[in-house]
Amino acid sequence: MRHVLYIILILLTVVAVGIGIAGRQGRLSRKPPIEVFPDMDRQLKLRPAQPNDFFPNGLSSQLPPRGTVARSEPLQTVTGPVYAFEDAPVNTGRVTGTTNFVETNPLPVTGQLLQRGRERFNIYCAPCHGALGDGNGINKKLGVMSAVANLQDKRIVEMADGEIFNTITFGKGLMGAHGPLVPVADRWAVVAYLRALQLSQLGSVDDLLPDQQAAFKK
Ligand code: HEC
């Protein structure tokens, strides 16, 4: 029994001394570390815009072949075309260079945009917020979600378009993020349609033209 203990002690001492001599000593080494799994650290590939003999023009980067289809089109905003990678209100909902939300929709509000917005709203928002946006969607009736925001509230009517865009993108409280589901242009279409919904509930007879008012009162 005793010598087993001695063997363990000797082993521990050897390990401790070994680590003490060969272990990390705080010196930097220029030699590459031992690689057990190289993890594709080194690859046979061309770095962009470097000299290279393979192609006739002597460069690693080549122009796309003729007829290549672009992966993304810019969105046509009221201030001109904007690509998805740009730091612009249409992509962020905020005034560029600030954290302020943009007041108005950066996309031109056309009948087509409203149509699209109505379709998307009815798919993505109405189940919770209701077809009128008043918070009485089917999920409330089914008891899935009881306290859903009423989008006809004064607070949300007065909210900047950019903040609603931001809520759709990232969600809020119990509401999940819809950015991954609803592309940027569709989010603005939903914002435009929501404005139309709010107008439909907040309008009064006085907004109508006189002859329309007369017809309405009949
Ligand atoms: C799964 C249910 C659900 C869906 C789907 C949903 N919402 Fe909501 N939404 C909520 C709930 C719940 C709240 C209240 C969140 C809170 O204040 O905690 C809310 C809040 C909001 C608010 C108010 C945010 C604020 O600042 O108080 C807006 C605006 C809104 N939703 C717009 C939308 C739009 C537009 C869509 C469709 C793209 C949508 N929601 C889809 C459940 C949903």
Short mmCIF file of C-alpha atoms and ligand atoms in Angstrom, two decimals:
data_model
loop_
_atom_site.label_atom_id
_atom_site.label_comp_id
_atom_site.label_asym_id
_atom_site.label_seq_id
_atom_site.Cartn_x
_atom_site.Cartn_y
_atom_site.Cartn_z
CA MET A 1 0.00 0.00 0.00
CA ARG A 2 2.76 2.33 1.00
CA HIS A 3 4.82 2.09 -2.20
CA VAL A 4 1.72 2.90 -4.32
CA LEU A 5 1.58 6.20 -2.47
CA TYR A 6 5.28 6.79 -3.18
CA ILE A 7 4.77 6.05 -6.88
CA ILE A 8 1.91 8.54 -7.07
CA LEU A 9 4.00 11.17 -5.27
CA ILE A 10 6.98 10.63 -7.59
CA LEU A 11 4.72 10.79 -10.63
CA LEU A 12 3.16 14.08 -9.44
CA THR A 13 6.62 15.55 -8.81
CA VAL A 14 7.82 14.52 -12.27
CA VAL A 15 4.74 16.09 -13.89
CA ALA A 16 5.13 19.30 -11.87
CA VAL A 17 8.84 19.60 -12.73
CA GLY A 18 8.12 18.77 -16.38
CA ILE A 19 5.50 21.49 -16.67
CA GLY A 20 7.76 23.89 -14.79
CA ILE A 21 10.62 23.42 -17.26
CA ALA A 22 8.84 22.88 -20.60
CA GLY A 23 5.59 24.80 -20.04
CA ARG A 24 4.71 28.35 -21.04
CA GLN A 25 7.46 30.66 -19.91
CA GLY A 26 5.99 33.96 -21.01
CA ARG A 27 8.11 34.16 -24.15
CA LEU A 28 6.56 34.79 -27.54
CA SER A 29 7.54 32.38 -30.27
CA ARG A 30 7.75 33.03 -33.99
CA LYS A 31 7.32 29.36 -34.74
CA PRO A 32 3.84 28.22 -35.75
CA PRO A 33 2.05 26.33 -32.99
CA ILE A 34 1.58 22.59 -33.32
CA GLU A 35 -1.60 22.09 -35.30
CA VAL A 36 -3.63 19.04 -34.39
CA PHE A 37 -6.63 20.17 -36.43
CA PRO A 38 -5.65 22.70 -39.15
CA ASP A 39 -9.30 23.90 -39.50
CA MET A 40 -8.81 25.20 -43.05
CA ASP A 41 -6.48 27.92 -41.72
CA ARG A 42 -4.45 27.81 -44.90
CA GLN A 43 -6.17 27.50 -48.26
CA LEU A 44 -5.16 27.55 -51.89
CA LYS A 45 -7.11 30.62 -52.88
CA LEU A 46 -6.63 34.00 -54.50
CA ARG A 47 -6.81 37.13 -52.38
CA PRO A 48 -8.79 39.93 -54.04
CA ALA A 49 -7.01 42.53 -56.17
CA GLN A 50 -3.56 40.93 -55.89
CA PRO A 51 -1.10 40.33 -58.75
CA ASN A 52 -1.58 36.87 -60.22
CA ASP A 53 -0.17 35.21 -63.34
CA PHE A 54 -3.08 32.88 -63.92
CA PHE A 55 -5.39 35.35 -65.68
CA PRO A 56 -4.41 37.29 -68.81
CA ASN A 57 -4.83 40.66 -67.05
CA GLY A 58 -2.39 39.59 -64.31
CA LEU A 59 -4.84 40.21 -61.45
CA SER A 60 -6.59 37.85 -59.07
CA SER A 61 -9.88 39.82 -59.28
CA GLN A 62 -11.87 39.50 -62.48
CA LEU A 63 -14.87 41.43 -63.74
CA PRO A 64 -18.16 39.50 -63.66
CA PRO A 65 -18.91 37.79 -66.99
CA ARG A 66 -21.24 39.62 -69.36
CA GLY A 67 -24.91 39.14 -68.57
CA THR A 68 -24.33 38.47 -64.86
CA VAL A 69 -27.54 39.06 -62.89
CA ALA A 70 -27.15 41.45 -59.92
CA ARG A 71 -27.86 39.88 -56.54
CA SER A 72 -29.66 42.94 -55.21
CA GLU A 73 -31.46 45.90 -56.68
CA PRO A 74 -31.47 49.27 -54.94
CA LEU A 75 -34.79 50.40 -53.43
CA GLN A 76 -36.25 53.46 -55.12
CA THR A 77 -36.77 55.90 -52.25
CA VAL A 78 -38.07 59.46 -52.37
CA THR A 79 -34.44 60.66 -52.26
CA GLY A 80 -33.18 58.24 -54.93
CA PRO A 81 -31.95 54.64 -55.17
CA VAL A 82 -30.55 53.06 -51.98
CA TYR A 83 -28.78 49.71 -51.69
CA ALA A 84 -29.35 47.31 -48.78
CA PHE A 85 -25.84 47.85 -47.38
CA GLU A 86 -26.18 51.63 -47.10
CA ASP A 87 -26.66 53.43 -43.80
CA ALA A 88 -29.84 55.17 -44.95
CA PRO A 89 -33.29 55.84 -43.40
CA VAL A 90 -34.95 53.24 -45.60
CA ASN A 91 -32.72 50.54 -44.10
CA THR A 92 -32.54 51.76 -40.49
CA GLY A 93 -35.71 53.80 -39.91
CA ARG A 94 -33.45 56.52 -38.52
CA VAL A 95 -32.15 59.87 -39.78
CA THR A 96 -28.63 59.06 -41.04
CA GLY A 97 -25.93 59.86 -38.47
CA THR A 98 -28.43 60.26 -35.58
CA THR A 99 -30.58 57.98 -33.44
CA ASN A 100 -33.75 59.92 -34.33
CA PHE A 101 -36.49 58.06 -36.15
CA VAL A 102 -37.55 59.38 -39.54
CA GLU A 103 -40.98 60.99 -39.45
CA THR A 104 -42.19 59.87 -42.85
CA ASN A 105 -41.99 56.80 -45.06
CA PRO A 106 -38.85 56.92 -47.27
CA LEU A 107 -40.65 54.94 -50.01
CA PRO A 108 -43.03 56.78 -52.35
CA VAL A 109 -46.52 55.91 -51.05
CA THR A 110 -48.37 54.60 -54.10
CA GLY A 111 -51.54 52.56 -54.50
CA GLN A 112 -49.33 49.59 -55.26
CA LEU A 113 -47.39 50.02 -52.00
CA LEU A 114 -50.65 50.22 -50.02
CA GLN A 115 -51.98 47.07 -51.72
CA ARG A 116 -48.80 45.25 -50.83
CA GLY A 117 -48.97 46.66 -47.30
CA ARG A 118 -52.54 45.46 -46.84
CA GLU A 119 -51.60 41.97 -47.98
CA ARG A 120 -48.54 41.81 -45.71
CA PHE A 121 -50.37 43.37 -42.73
CA ASN A 122 -53.16 40.81 -43.00
CA ILE A 123 -50.59 38.00 -43.08
CA TYR A 124 -48.13 39.15 -40.44
CA CYS A 125 -49.91 41.59 -38.13
CA ALA A 126 -53.66 40.98 -38.21
CA PRO A 127 -53.54 37.66 -36.30
CA CYS A 128 -52.51 39.66 -33.24
CA HIS A 129 -53.43 43.27 -33.93
CA GLY A 130 -56.68 42.60 -35.84
CA ALA A 131 -57.64 43.60 -39.37
CA LEU A 132 -58.31 47.16 -38.13
CA GLY A 133 -55.13 47.24 -36.06
CA ASP A 134 -57.27 47.72 -32.93
CA GLY A 135 -55.64 44.84 -31.04
CA ASN A 136 -58.58 42.44 -31.46
CA GLY A 137 -56.98 39.77 -33.60
CA ILE A 138 -57.90 36.10 -33.68
CA ASN A 139 -55.12 35.36 -31.17
CA LYS A 140 -57.03 37.33 -28.56
CA LYS A 141 -60.23 35.40 -29.22
CA LEU A 142 -58.32 32.13 -29.01
CA GLY A 143 -56.59 33.29 -25.84
CA VAL A 144 -53.10 32.92 -27.35
CA MET A 145 -52.16 36.45 -26.42
CA SER A 146 -54.37 38.70 -24.34
CA ALA A 147 -52.70 42.11 -24.13
CA VAL A 148 -51.91 43.14 -27.69
CA ALA A 149 -51.20 46.80 -28.45
CA ASN A 150 -54.05 48.76 -30.02
CA LEU A 151 -52.43 50.38 -33.06
CA GLN A 152 -55.24 52.96 -33.15
CA ASP A 153 -53.95 54.43 -29.87
CA LYS A 154 -53.10 58.11 -29.99
CA ARG A 155 -49.53 57.26 -28.92
CA ILE A 156 -49.02 55.01 -31.95
CA VAL A 157 -50.86 57.34 -34.33
CA GLU A 158 -48.38 60.04 -33.27
CA MET A 159 -45.37 57.73 -33.45
CA ALA A 160 -42.82 58.47 -36.22
CA ASP A 161 -42.98 56.10 -39.20
CA GLY A 162 -39.36 55.14 -38.45
CA GLU A 163 -40.26 53.95 -34.94
CA ILE A 164 -43.01 51.68 -36.26
CA PHE A 165 -40.53 50.33 -38.82
CA ASN A 166 -38.13 49.73 -35.93
CA THR A 167 -40.80 47.90 -33.92
CA ILE A 168 -41.58 45.64 -36.88
CA THR A 169 -37.87 44.95 -37.40
CA PHE A 170 -36.89 44.20 -33.80
CA GLY A 171 -40.22 43.57 -32.05
CA LYS A 172 -41.15 44.92 -28.64
CA GLY A 173 -42.05 43.26 -25.36
CA LEU A 174 -44.12 40.19 -26.18
CA MET A 175 -44.07 40.96 -29.89
CA GLY A 176 -41.30 39.11 -31.72
CA ALA A 177 -38.95 40.59 -34.32
CA HIS A 178 -40.46 40.55 -37.81
CA GLY A 179 -37.29 41.74 -39.58
CA PRO A 180 -36.29 38.20 -40.56
CA LEU A 181 -39.78 37.54 -41.98
CA VAL A 182 -40.71 40.80 -43.66
CA PRO A 183 -38.18 42.36 -46.09
CA VAL A 184 -37.37 46.08 -45.79
CA ALA A 185 -39.64 47.31 -48.61
CA ASP A 186 -42.55 45.25 -47.24
CA ARG A 187 -42.04 46.71 -43.75
CA TRP A 188 -42.47 50.21 -45.17
CA ALA A 189 -45.50 48.99 -47.13
CA VAL A 190 -46.99 47.76 -43.83
CA VAL A 191 -46.24 51.12 -42.19
CA ALA A 192 -48.00 52.94 -45.06
CA TYR A 193 -51.02 50.63 -44.82
CA LEU A 194 -51.16 51.01 -41.04
CA ARG A 195 -51.37 54.79 -41.55
CA ALA A 196 -54.30 54.24 -43.92
CA LEU A 197 -55.98 52.02 -41.28
CA GLN A 198 -55.50 54.70 -38.64
CA LEU A 199 -56.91 57.34 -40.96
CA SER A 200 -59.92 55.10 -41.62
CA GLN A 201 -60.73 55.06 -37.89
CA LEU A 202 -59.81 58.64 -37.02
CA GLY A 203 -61.46 60.40 -39.93
CA SER A 204 -64.64 62.36 -39.27
CA VAL A 205 -67.53 63.29 -41.52
CA ASP A 206 -66.08 66.81 -41.63
CA ASP A 207 -63.11 65.48 -43.67
CA LEU A 208 -65.45 64.71 -46.57
CA LEU A 209 -66.34 67.12 -49.37
CA PRO A 210 -69.68 68.93 -48.79
CA ASP A 211 -71.67 66.86 -51.31
CA GLN A 212 -70.17 63.65 -49.88
CA GLN A 213 -71.17 64.79 -46.41
CA ALA A 214 -74.73 65.34 -47.60
CA ALA A 215 -74.79 61.85 -49.15
CA PHE A 216 -73.35 60.37 -45.95
CA LYS A 217 -75.94 62.02 -43.71
CA LYS A 218 -78.90 60.78 -45.73
C1 HEC B 1 -47.65 37.46 -32.07
C2 HEC B 1 -48.47 38.64 -31.96
C3 HEC B 1 -48.03 39.88 -32.71
C4 HEC B 1 -47.77 40.02 -34.06
C5 HEC B 1 -47.80 38.96 -35.14
C6 HEC B 1 -47.47 41.41 -34.26
N1 HEC B 1 -47.52 42.09 -33.07
FE1 HEC B 1 -47.21 44.06 -32.80
N2 HEC B 1 -47.43 43.84 -30.82
C7 HEC B 1 -47.79 42.67 -30.17
C8 HEC B 1 -47.82 42.90 -28.74
C9 HEC B 1 -48.16 41.86 -27.68
C10 HEC B 1 -47.48 44.25 -28.55
C11 HEC B 1 -47.31 44.97 -27.22
C12 HEC B 1 -45.85 44.88 -26.86
C13 HEC B 1 -45.53 45.53 -25.55
O1 HEC B 1 -45.74 46.74 -25.42
O2 HEC B 1 -45.03 44.80 -24.70
C14 HEC B 1 -47.24 44.81 -29.86
C15 HEC B 1 -46.88 46.12 -30.09
C16 HEC B 1 -46.83 46.71 -31.34
C17 HEC B 1 -46.62 48.12 -31.58
C18 HEC B 1 -46.47 49.19 -30.52
C19 HEC B 1 -45.06 49.28 -30.06
C20 HEC B 1 -44.89 50.29 -28.94
O3 HEC B 1 -43.95 51.05 -29.03
O4 HEC B 1 -45.69 50.27 -28.00
C21 HEC B 1 -46.62 48.31 -32.93
C22 HEC B 1 -46.44 49.62 -33.68
C23 HEC B 1 -46.82 47.01 -33.54
N3 HEC B 1 -46.94 46.07 -32.55
C24 HEC B 1 -46.90 46.79 -34.89
C25 HEC B 1 -46.97 45.52 -35.46
C26 HEC B 1 -46.94 45.28 -36.89
C27 HEC B 1 -46.88 46.37 -37.95
C28 HEC B 1 -46.99 43.93 -37.06
C29 HEC B 1 -46.92 43.17 -38.36
C30 HEC B 1 -45.69 43.27 -39.09
C31 HEC B 1 -47.07 43.33 -35.73
N4 HEC B 1 -47.05 44.33 -34.80
C32 HEC B 1 -47.16 41.96 -35.50
C33 HEC B 1 -48.05 41.46 -30.77
C34 HEC B 1 -47.87 41.20 -32.12
#
